[in-house]
CSV table of C-alpha atoms in Angstrom, one decimal:
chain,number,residue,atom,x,y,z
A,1,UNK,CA,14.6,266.5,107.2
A,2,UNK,CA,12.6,269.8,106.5
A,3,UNK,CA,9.5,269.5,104.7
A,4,UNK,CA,9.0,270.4,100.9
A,5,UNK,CA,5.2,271.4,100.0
A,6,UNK,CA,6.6,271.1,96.4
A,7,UNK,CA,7.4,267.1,97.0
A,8,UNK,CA,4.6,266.9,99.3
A,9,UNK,CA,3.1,263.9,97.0
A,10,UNK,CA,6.1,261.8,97.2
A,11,UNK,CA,7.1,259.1,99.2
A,12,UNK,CA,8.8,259.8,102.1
A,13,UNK,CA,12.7,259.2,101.4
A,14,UNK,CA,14.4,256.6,104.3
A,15,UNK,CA,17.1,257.2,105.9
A,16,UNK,CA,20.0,256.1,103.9
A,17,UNK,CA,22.9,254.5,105.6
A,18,UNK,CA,26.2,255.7,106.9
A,19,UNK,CA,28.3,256.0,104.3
A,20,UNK,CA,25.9,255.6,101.4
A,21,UNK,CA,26.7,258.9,100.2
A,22,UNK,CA,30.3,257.8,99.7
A,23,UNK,CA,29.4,254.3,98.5
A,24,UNK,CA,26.7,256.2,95.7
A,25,UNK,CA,30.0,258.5,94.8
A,26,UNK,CA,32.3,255.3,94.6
A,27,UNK,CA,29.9,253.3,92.4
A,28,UNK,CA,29.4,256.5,90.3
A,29,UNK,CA,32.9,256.9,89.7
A,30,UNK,CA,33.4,253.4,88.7
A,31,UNK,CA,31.2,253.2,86.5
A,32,UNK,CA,32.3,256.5,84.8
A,33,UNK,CA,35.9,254.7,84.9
A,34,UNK,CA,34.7,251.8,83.2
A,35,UNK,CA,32.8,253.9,80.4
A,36,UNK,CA,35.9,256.1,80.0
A,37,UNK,CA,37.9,252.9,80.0
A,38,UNK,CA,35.8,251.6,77.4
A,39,UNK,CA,35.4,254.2,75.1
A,40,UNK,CA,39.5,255.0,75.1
A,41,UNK,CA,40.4,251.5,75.7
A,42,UNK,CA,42.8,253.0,77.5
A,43,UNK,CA,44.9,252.3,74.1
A,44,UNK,CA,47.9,255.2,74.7
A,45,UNK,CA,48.9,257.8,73.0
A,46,UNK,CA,50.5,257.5,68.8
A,47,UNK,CA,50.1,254.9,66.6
A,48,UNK,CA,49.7,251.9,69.0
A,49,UNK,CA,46.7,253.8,70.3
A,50,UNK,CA,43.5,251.1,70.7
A,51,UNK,CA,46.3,248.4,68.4
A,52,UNK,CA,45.8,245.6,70.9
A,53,UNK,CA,42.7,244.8,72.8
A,54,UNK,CA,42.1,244.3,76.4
A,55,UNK,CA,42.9,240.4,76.9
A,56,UNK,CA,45.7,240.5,74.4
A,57,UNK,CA,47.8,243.0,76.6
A,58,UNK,CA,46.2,241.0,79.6
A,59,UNK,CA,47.5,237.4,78.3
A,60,UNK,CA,50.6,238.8,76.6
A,61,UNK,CA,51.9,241.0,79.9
A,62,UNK,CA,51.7,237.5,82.0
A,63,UNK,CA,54.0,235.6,80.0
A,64,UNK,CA,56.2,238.7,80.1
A,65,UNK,CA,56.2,238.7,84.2
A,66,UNK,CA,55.9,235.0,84.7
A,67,UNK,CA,57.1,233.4,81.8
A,68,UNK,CA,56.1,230.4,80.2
A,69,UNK,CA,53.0,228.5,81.4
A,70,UNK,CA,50.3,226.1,80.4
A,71,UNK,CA,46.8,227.2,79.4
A,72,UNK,CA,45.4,226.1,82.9
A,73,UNK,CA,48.3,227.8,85.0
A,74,UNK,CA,47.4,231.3,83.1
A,75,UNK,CA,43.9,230.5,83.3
A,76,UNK,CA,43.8,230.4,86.7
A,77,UNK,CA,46.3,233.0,87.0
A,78,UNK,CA,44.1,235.8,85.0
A,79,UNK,CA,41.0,234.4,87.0
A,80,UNK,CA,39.4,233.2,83.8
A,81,UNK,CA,38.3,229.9,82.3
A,82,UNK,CA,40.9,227.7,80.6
A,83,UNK,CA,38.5,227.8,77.2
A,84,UNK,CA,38.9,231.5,77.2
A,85,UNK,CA,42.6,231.6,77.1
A,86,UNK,CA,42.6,229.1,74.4
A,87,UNK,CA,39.8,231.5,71.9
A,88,UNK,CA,42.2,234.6,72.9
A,89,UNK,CA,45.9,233.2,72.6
A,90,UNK,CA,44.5,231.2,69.7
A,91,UNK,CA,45.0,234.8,67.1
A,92,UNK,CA,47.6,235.4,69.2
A,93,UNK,CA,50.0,232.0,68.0
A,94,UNK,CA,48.7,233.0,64.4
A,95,UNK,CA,50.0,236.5,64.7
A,96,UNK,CA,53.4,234.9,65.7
A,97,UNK,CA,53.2,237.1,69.4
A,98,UNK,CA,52.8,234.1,71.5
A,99,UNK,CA,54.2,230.6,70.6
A,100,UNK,CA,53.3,227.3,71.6
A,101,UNK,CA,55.7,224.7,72.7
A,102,UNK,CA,56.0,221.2,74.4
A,103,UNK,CA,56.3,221.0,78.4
A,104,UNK,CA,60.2,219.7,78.8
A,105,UNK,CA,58.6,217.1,81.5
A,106,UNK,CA,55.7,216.3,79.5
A,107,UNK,CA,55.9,216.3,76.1
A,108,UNK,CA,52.1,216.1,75.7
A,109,UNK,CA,51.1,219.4,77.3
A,110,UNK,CA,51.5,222.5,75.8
A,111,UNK,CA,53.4,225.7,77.1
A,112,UNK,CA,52.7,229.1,75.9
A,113,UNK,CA,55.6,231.7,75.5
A,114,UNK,CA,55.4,235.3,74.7
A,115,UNK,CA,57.9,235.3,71.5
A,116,UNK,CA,60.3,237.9,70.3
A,117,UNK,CA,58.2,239.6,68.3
A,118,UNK,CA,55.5,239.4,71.3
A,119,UNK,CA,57.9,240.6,73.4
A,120,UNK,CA,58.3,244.0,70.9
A,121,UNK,CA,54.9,244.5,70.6
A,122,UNK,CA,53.9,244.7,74.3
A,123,UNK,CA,56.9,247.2,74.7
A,124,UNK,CA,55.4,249.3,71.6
A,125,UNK,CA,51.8,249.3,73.2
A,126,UNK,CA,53.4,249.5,76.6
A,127,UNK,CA,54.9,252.5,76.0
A,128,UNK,CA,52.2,254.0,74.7
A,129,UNK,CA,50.1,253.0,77.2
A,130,UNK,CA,52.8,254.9,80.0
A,131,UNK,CA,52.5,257.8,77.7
A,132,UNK,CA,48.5,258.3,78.1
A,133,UNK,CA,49.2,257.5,82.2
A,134,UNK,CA,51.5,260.1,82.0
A,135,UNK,CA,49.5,262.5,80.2
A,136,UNK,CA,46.0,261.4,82.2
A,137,UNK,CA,48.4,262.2,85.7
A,138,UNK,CA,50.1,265.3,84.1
A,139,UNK,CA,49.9,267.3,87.6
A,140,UNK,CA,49.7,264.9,90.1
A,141,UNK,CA,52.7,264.5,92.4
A,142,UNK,CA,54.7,261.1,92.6
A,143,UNK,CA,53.1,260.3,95.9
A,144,UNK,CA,49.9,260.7,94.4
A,145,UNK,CA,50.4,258.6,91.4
A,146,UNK,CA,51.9,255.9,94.3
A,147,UNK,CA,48.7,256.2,96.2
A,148,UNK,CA,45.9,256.0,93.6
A,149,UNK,CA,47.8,252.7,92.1
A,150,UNK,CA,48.1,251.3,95.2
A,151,UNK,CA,44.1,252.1,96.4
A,152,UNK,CA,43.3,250.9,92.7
A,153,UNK,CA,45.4,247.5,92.9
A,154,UNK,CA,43.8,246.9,96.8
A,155,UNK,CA,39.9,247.5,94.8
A,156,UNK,CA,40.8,245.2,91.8
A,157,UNK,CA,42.1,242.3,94.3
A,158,UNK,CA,39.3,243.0,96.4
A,159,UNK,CA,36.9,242.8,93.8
A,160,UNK,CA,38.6,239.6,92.5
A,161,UNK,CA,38.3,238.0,96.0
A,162,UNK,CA,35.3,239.0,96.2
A,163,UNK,CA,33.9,237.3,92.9
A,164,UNK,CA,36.0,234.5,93.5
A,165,UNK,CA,34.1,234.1,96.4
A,166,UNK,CA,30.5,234.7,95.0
A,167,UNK,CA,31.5,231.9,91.9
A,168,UNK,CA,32.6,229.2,94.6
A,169,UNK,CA,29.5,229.7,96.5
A,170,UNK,CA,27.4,228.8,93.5
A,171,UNK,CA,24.0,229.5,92.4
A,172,UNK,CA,21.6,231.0,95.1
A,173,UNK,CA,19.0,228.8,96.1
């Protein structure tokens, strides 16, 4: 690397490794993600824009794709602890979106269903939600689209494994 009288009194840089560049750009734009992400919420377009936070689409869009499940299974489904399901489908029952019923084997465990008007609400801030992925996309071909989902699913599994991983190790000693 060429010498720069002007930096002359800094420390000399070392040589950063391969791919760091790349990696610097990656964590860069991630973290820009999750600060846009943040700051829209990604809530869609219209009046359903930022109406349902986060964990309530999160929780709500399981039931829909899985159907209903006890607090453990979608605990361990979302990758979360079964006490935070039970704090975020807790306003969810007293909204009337999700309902709670009795296992049909066991009578004393409790199975969460998305209900009817559950059910309307996640198509509502669904569609809303396709509207601002349309509009965020506007331009970008279909193979595009195809490839950016399927690079951002392979991260978020990766980054699930990966945390997965670091919680089952434990505490560093």
């Amino acid at each position: 690397m060429p010498s720069n009288p002007a930096n002359s009194d800094l420390p000399a840089q070392t040589e950063a490794p391969a791919g760091a560049g790349l990696l610097d750009a990656l964590q860069h734009q991630v973290a820009v993600f999750a600060r846009r992400a943040e700051q829209t919420r990604l809530g869609g377009i219209g009046q359903a824009r930022n109406s349902m936070d986060r964990a309530a689409y999160l929780l709500l869009n399981r039931l829909d794709l899985e159907g209903p499940m006890g607090v453990k299974a979608l605990a361990c489904g979302m990758g979360i602890d079964s006490s935070t399901v039970t704090r975020q489908v807790a306003p969810l029952v007293d909204s009337g979106l999700v309902k709670r019923t009795s296992h049909p084997e066991d009578g004393r465990a409790v199975v969460l269903a998305l209900s009817a008007r559950g059910l309307a609400r996640l198509e509502e801030v669904r569609s809303s939600r396709r509207e601002l992925m349309a509009r965020v996309t506007d331009g970008w071909n279909e193979d595009e689209r195809e490839s950016f989902t399927g690079l951002l699913t392979r991260f978020n599994v990766s980054l699930s494994e990966l945390m997965s991983a670091v919680a089952d190790a434990g505490p560093a000693s």
